[in-house]
Amino acid sequence: MKKLMLFIALAVLALVVMPANIQAQRVHPEVNSGTSSGNRVAPHVAVGGGWTTTILLINLGISPETYTLRIYGDSGSPQAVPFQNAATQTDLGMQSVLTGTIPVGGVVSYKAQDIASSTTTGWASLDPSSTGSIGAQVVFRYLTGQEATALLETLSSQRFYLAFDNTNGSATGVALVNPQEHAVTVHVQFRDLNGLPLSNGTFTMAPMEHTSFMLADKYPTLANLLGTALFTTDSAANAIAALGILSTPAIGTIGAAGAMTTLFPMDAQ
């Protein structure tokens, strides 16, 4: 129940302040040109307990392209979920890997269905073996009709900034993924709206691990404050993927999900 309530609280709008030079770095290359190397990561996936996650893959190239989409649980192990072909409404059963070919200008849509009473969270990766220029969107939907969309992350970084707002009933959360095959130590530094230090923290993420939490739950000193969080790792070889999420108002019960808008990745440096 606590995990379910946590994700409902992670309901949606990332607050990103992005200078022009950072904007250039954050262009998603699979949306603009061919990308044939490097994982493309969805830092958060949720299914069940009122939640569905739909993943759309679009062929932006000039020839048919193949894809391999992998779903992982919080521990980094393959996570089978009840998928449906959203276009044909065909049930595909419990799947942790989805493969296929997309025609030129075509799209495939996979919906992780809301069947279980509890929520399963994790992350997704478009495998490097996927060819050509494939665009991808992830759509989160809650049973009361709220919906949010995010692109797959192509930029793993060792530095992520997040502006957080835990004031006036709002609550900010974060989803983090360590896509590496080795453990990664994550350092976080919090500052108030004037840039003055609030607190620091350090935690370790196991290989392929996914985690999501409300900032004020993990770091109680951030309650009722507005400020910034800087997440860092020790080297480029320890790069992580991240998503910042704002719920407004903060959610405490299953039936009261806040209104959702578009999700954005955190500001990487």
PDB file of N, CA and C in Angstrom, residues 157-194:
ATOM      1  N   SER A 157      23.657  10.932 -17.345  1.00  0.00           N
ATOM      2  CA  SER A 157      24.583  11.966 -16.906  1.00  0.00           C
ATOM      3  C   SER A 157      25.057  11.673 -15.499  1.00  0.00           C
ATOM      4  N   GLN A 158      26.194  12.281 -15.127  1.00  0.00           N
ATOM      5  CA  GLN A 158      26.660  12.161 -13.754  1.00  0.00           C
ATOM      6  C   GLN A 158      26.243  13.361 -12.913  1.00  0.00           C
ATOM      7  N   ARG A 159      25.480  14.317 -13.501  1.00  0.00           N
ATOM      8  CA  ARG A 159      24.978  15.474 -12.761  1.00  0.00           C
ATOM      9  C   ARG A 159      23.556  15.789 -13.212  1.00  0.00           C
ATOM     10  N   PHE A 160      22.614  15.817 -12.286  1.00  0.00           N
ATOM     11  CA  PHE A 160      21.238  16.191 -12.575  1.00  0.00           C
ATOM     12  C   PHE A 160      20.762  17.226 -11.567  1.00  0.00           C
ATOM     13  N   TYR A 161      20.192  18.323 -12.069  1.00  0.00           N
ATOM     14  CA  TYR A 161      19.558  19.327 -11.222  1.00  0.00           C
ATOM     15  C   TYR A 161      18.047  19.146 -11.255  1.00  0.00           C
ATOM     16  N   LEU A 162      17.414  19.343 -10.116  1.00  0.00           N
ATOM     17  CA  LEU A 162      15.957  19.326 -10.019  1.00  0.00           C
ATOM     18  C   LEU A 162      15.512  20.474  -9.128  1.00  0.00           C
ATOM     19  N   ALA A 163      14.630  21.332  -9.655  1.00  0.00           N
ATOM     20  CA  ALA A 163      13.980  22.328  -8.809  1.00  0.00           C
ATOM     21  C   ALA A 163      12.804  21.645  -8.128  1.00  0.00           C
ATOM     22  N   PHE A 164      12.738  21.714  -6.800  1.00  0.00           N
ATOM     23  CA  PHE A 164      11.650  21.039  -6.089  1.00  0.00           C
ATOM     24  C   PHE A 164      10.751  22.057  -5.394  1.00  0.00           C
ATOM     25  N   ASP A 165       9.489  21.678  -5.251  1.00  0.00           N
ATOM     26  CA  ASP A 165       8.490  22.529  -4.600  1.00  0.00           C
ATOM     27  C   ASP A 165       7.647  21.660  -3.677  1.00  0.00           C
ATOM     28  N   ASN A 166       7.860  21.797  -2.390  1.00  0.00           N
ATOM     29  CA  ASN A 166       7.071  21.075  -1.388  1.00  0.00           C
ATOM     30  C   ASN A 166       6.207  22.035  -0.580  1.00  0.00           C
ATOM     31  N   THR A 167       5.814  23.157  -1.195  1.00  0.00           N
ATOM     32  CA  THR A 167       5.023  24.174  -0.507  1.00  0.00           C
ATOM     33  C   THR A 167       3.568  24.130  -0.946  1.00  0.00           C
ATOM     34  N   ASN A 168       2.692  24.690  -0.120  1.00  0.00           N
ATOM     35  CA  ASN A 168       1.276  24.863  -0.464  1.00  0.00           C
ATOM     36  C   ASN A 168       0.605  23.568  -0.912  1.00  0.00           C
ATOM     37  N   GLY A 169       0.948  22.471  -0.265  1.00  0.00           N
ATOM     38  CA  GLY A 169       0.310  21.197  -0.567  1.00  0.00           C
ATOM     39  C   GLY A 169       0.930  20.426  -1.710  1.00  0.00           C
ATOM     40  N   SER A 170       1.928  20.992  -2.387  1.00  0.00           N
ATOM     41  CA  SER A 170       2.603  20.276  -3.468  1.00  0.00           C
ATOM     42  C   SER A 170       3.673  19.349  -2.901  1.00  0.00           C
ATOM     43  N   ALA A 171       4.069  18.367  -3.697  1.00  0.00           N
ATOM     44  CA  ALA A 171       5.113  17.429  -3.276  1.00  0.00           C
ATOM     45  C   ALA A 171       5.908  17.002  -4.497  1.00  0.00           C
ATOM     46  N   THR A 172       7.230  17.053  -4.383  1.00  0.00           N
ATOM     47  CA  THR A 172       8.111  16.707  -5.497  1.00  0.00           C
ATOM     48  C   THR A 172       8.782  15.365  -5.240  1.00  0.00           C
ATOM     49  N   GLY A 173       8.819  14.540  -6.278  1.00  0.00           N
ATOM     50  CA  GLY A 173       9.481  13.244  -6.188  1.00  0.00           C
ATOM     51  C   GLY A 173      10.479  13.078  -7.309  1.00  0.00           C
ATOM     52  N   VAL A 174      11.170  11.964  -7.290  1.00  0.00           N
ATOM     53  CA  VAL A 174      12.176  11.690  -8.307  1.00  0.00           C
ATOM     54  C   VAL A 174      12.217  10.193  -8.589  1.00  0.00           C
ATOM     55  N   ALA A 175      12.454   9.848  -9.844  1.00  0.00           N
ATOM     56  CA  ALA A 175      12.708   8.464 -10.241  1.00  0.00           C
ATOM     57  C   ALA A 175      14.115   8.404 -10.809  1.00  0.00           C
ATOM     58  N   LEU A 176      14.902   7.449 -10.355  1.00  0.00           N
ATOM     59  CA  LEU A 176      16.290   7.294 -10.781  1.00  0.00           C
ATOM     60  C   LEU A 176      16.534   5.868 -11.261  1.00  0.00           C
ATOM     61  N   VAL A 177      17.364   5.735 -12.281  1.00  0.00           N
ATOM     62  CA  VAL A 177      17.750   4.422 -12.794  1.00  0.00           C
ATOM     63  C   VAL A 177      19.267   4.374 -12.927  1.00  0.00           C
ATOM     64  N   ASN A 178      19.855   3.289 -12.443  1.00  0.00           N
ATOM     65  CA  ASN A 178      21.258   2.991 -12.713  1.00  0.00           C
ATOM     66  C   ASN A 178      21.292   1.957 -13.838  1.00  0.00           C
ATOM     67  N   PRO A 179      21.506   2.379 -15.095  1.00  0.00           N
ATOM     68  CA  PRO A 179      21.494   1.424 -16.204  1.00  0.00           C
ATOM     69  C   PRO A 179      22.806   0.657 -16.354  1.00  0.00           C
ATOM     70  N   GLN A 180      23.755   0.921 -15.454  1.00  0.00           N
ATOM     71  CA  GLN A 180      25.063   0.271 -15.536  1.00  0.00           C
ATOM     72  C   GLN A 180      25.005  -1.156 -14.974  1.00  0.00           C
ATOM     73  N   GLU A 181      26.010  -1.944 -15.323  1.00  0.00           N
ATOM     74  CA  GLU A 181      26.114  -3.308 -14.809  1.00  0.00           C
ATOM     75  C   GLU A 181      26.980  -3.371 -13.559  1.00  0.00           C
ATOM     76  N   HIS A 182      27.192  -2.235 -12.921  1.00  0.00           N
ATOM     77  CA  HIS A 182      27.915  -2.170 -11.656  1.00  0.00           C
ATOM     78  C   HIS A 182      27.200  -1.179 -10.744  1.00  0.00           C
ATOM     79  N   ALA A 183      27.451  -1.285  -9.458  1.00  0.00           N
ATOM     80  CA  ALA A 183      26.819  -0.390  -8.489  1.00  0.00           C
ATOM     81  C   ALA A 183      27.327   1.040  -8.681  1.00  0.00           C
ATOM     82  N   VAL A 184      26.467   1.994  -8.352  1.00  0.00           N
ATOM     83  CA  VAL A 184      26.794   3.411  -8.494  1.00  0.00           C
ATOM     84  C   VAL A 184      26.438   4.129  -7.196  1.00  0.00           C
ATOM     85  N   THR A 185      27.346   4.971  -6.716  1.00  0.00           N
ATOM     86  CA  THR A 185      27.079   5.803  -5.549  1.00  0.00           C
ATOM     87  C   THR A 185      26.550   7.156  -6.014  1.00  0.00           C
ATOM     88  N   VAL A 186      25.418   7.556  -5.466  1.00  0.00           N
ATOM     89  CA  VAL A 186      24.770   8.815  -5.841  1.00  0.00           C
ATOM     90  C   VAL A 186      24.863   9.786  -4.670  1.00  0.00           C
ATOM     91  N   HIS A 187      25.353  10.980  -4.944  1.00  0.00           N
ATOM     92  CA  HIS A 187      25.421  12.039  -3.941  1.00  0.00           C
ATOM     93  C   HIS A 187      24.342  13.072  -4.268  1.00  0.00           C
ATOM     94  N   VAL A 188      23.692  13.612  -3.259  1.00  0.00           N
ATOM     95  CA  VAL A 188      22.673  14.628  -3.489  1.00  0.00           C
ATOM     96  C   VAL A 188      22.898  15.794  -2.542  1.00  0.00           C
ATOM     97  N   GLN A 189      22.785  16.995  -3.084  1.00  0.00           N
ATOM     98  CA  GLN A 189      22.957  18.222  -2.307  1.00  0.00           C
ATOM     99  C   GLN A 189      21.722  19.089  -2.498  1.00  0.00           C
ATOM    100  N   PHE A 190      21.136  19.523  -1.388  1.00  0.00           N
ATOM    101  CA  PHE A 190      19.931  20.339  -1.434  1.00  0.00           C
ATOM    102  C   PHE A 190      20.245  21.774  -1.032  1.00  0.00           C
ATOM    103  N   ARG A 191      19.646  22.735  -1.758  1.00  0.00           N
ATOM    104  CA  ARG A 191      19.771  24.153  -1.437  1.00  0.00           C
ATOM    105  C   ARG A 191      18.394  24.799  -1.430  1.00  0.00           C
ATOM    106  N   ASP A 192      18.256  25.896  -0.678  1.00  0.00           N
ATOM    107  CA  ASP A 192      16.976  26.589  -0.649  1.00  0.00           C
ATOM    108  C   ASP A 192      16.859  27.509  -1.856  1.00  0.00           C
ATOM    109  N   LEU A 193      15.762  28.294  -1.927  1.00  0.00           N
ATOM    110  CA  LEU A 193      15.527  29.120  -3.103  1.00  0.00           C
ATOM    111  C   LEU A 193      16.574  30.213  -3.278  1.00  0.00           C
ATOM    112  N   ASN A 194      17.334  30.513  -2.236  1.00  0.00           N
ATOM    113  CA  ASN A 194      18.411  31.492  -2.322  1.00  0.00           C
ATOM    114  C   ASN A 194      19.775  30.848  -2.570  1.00  0.00           C
TER     115      ASN A 194
END
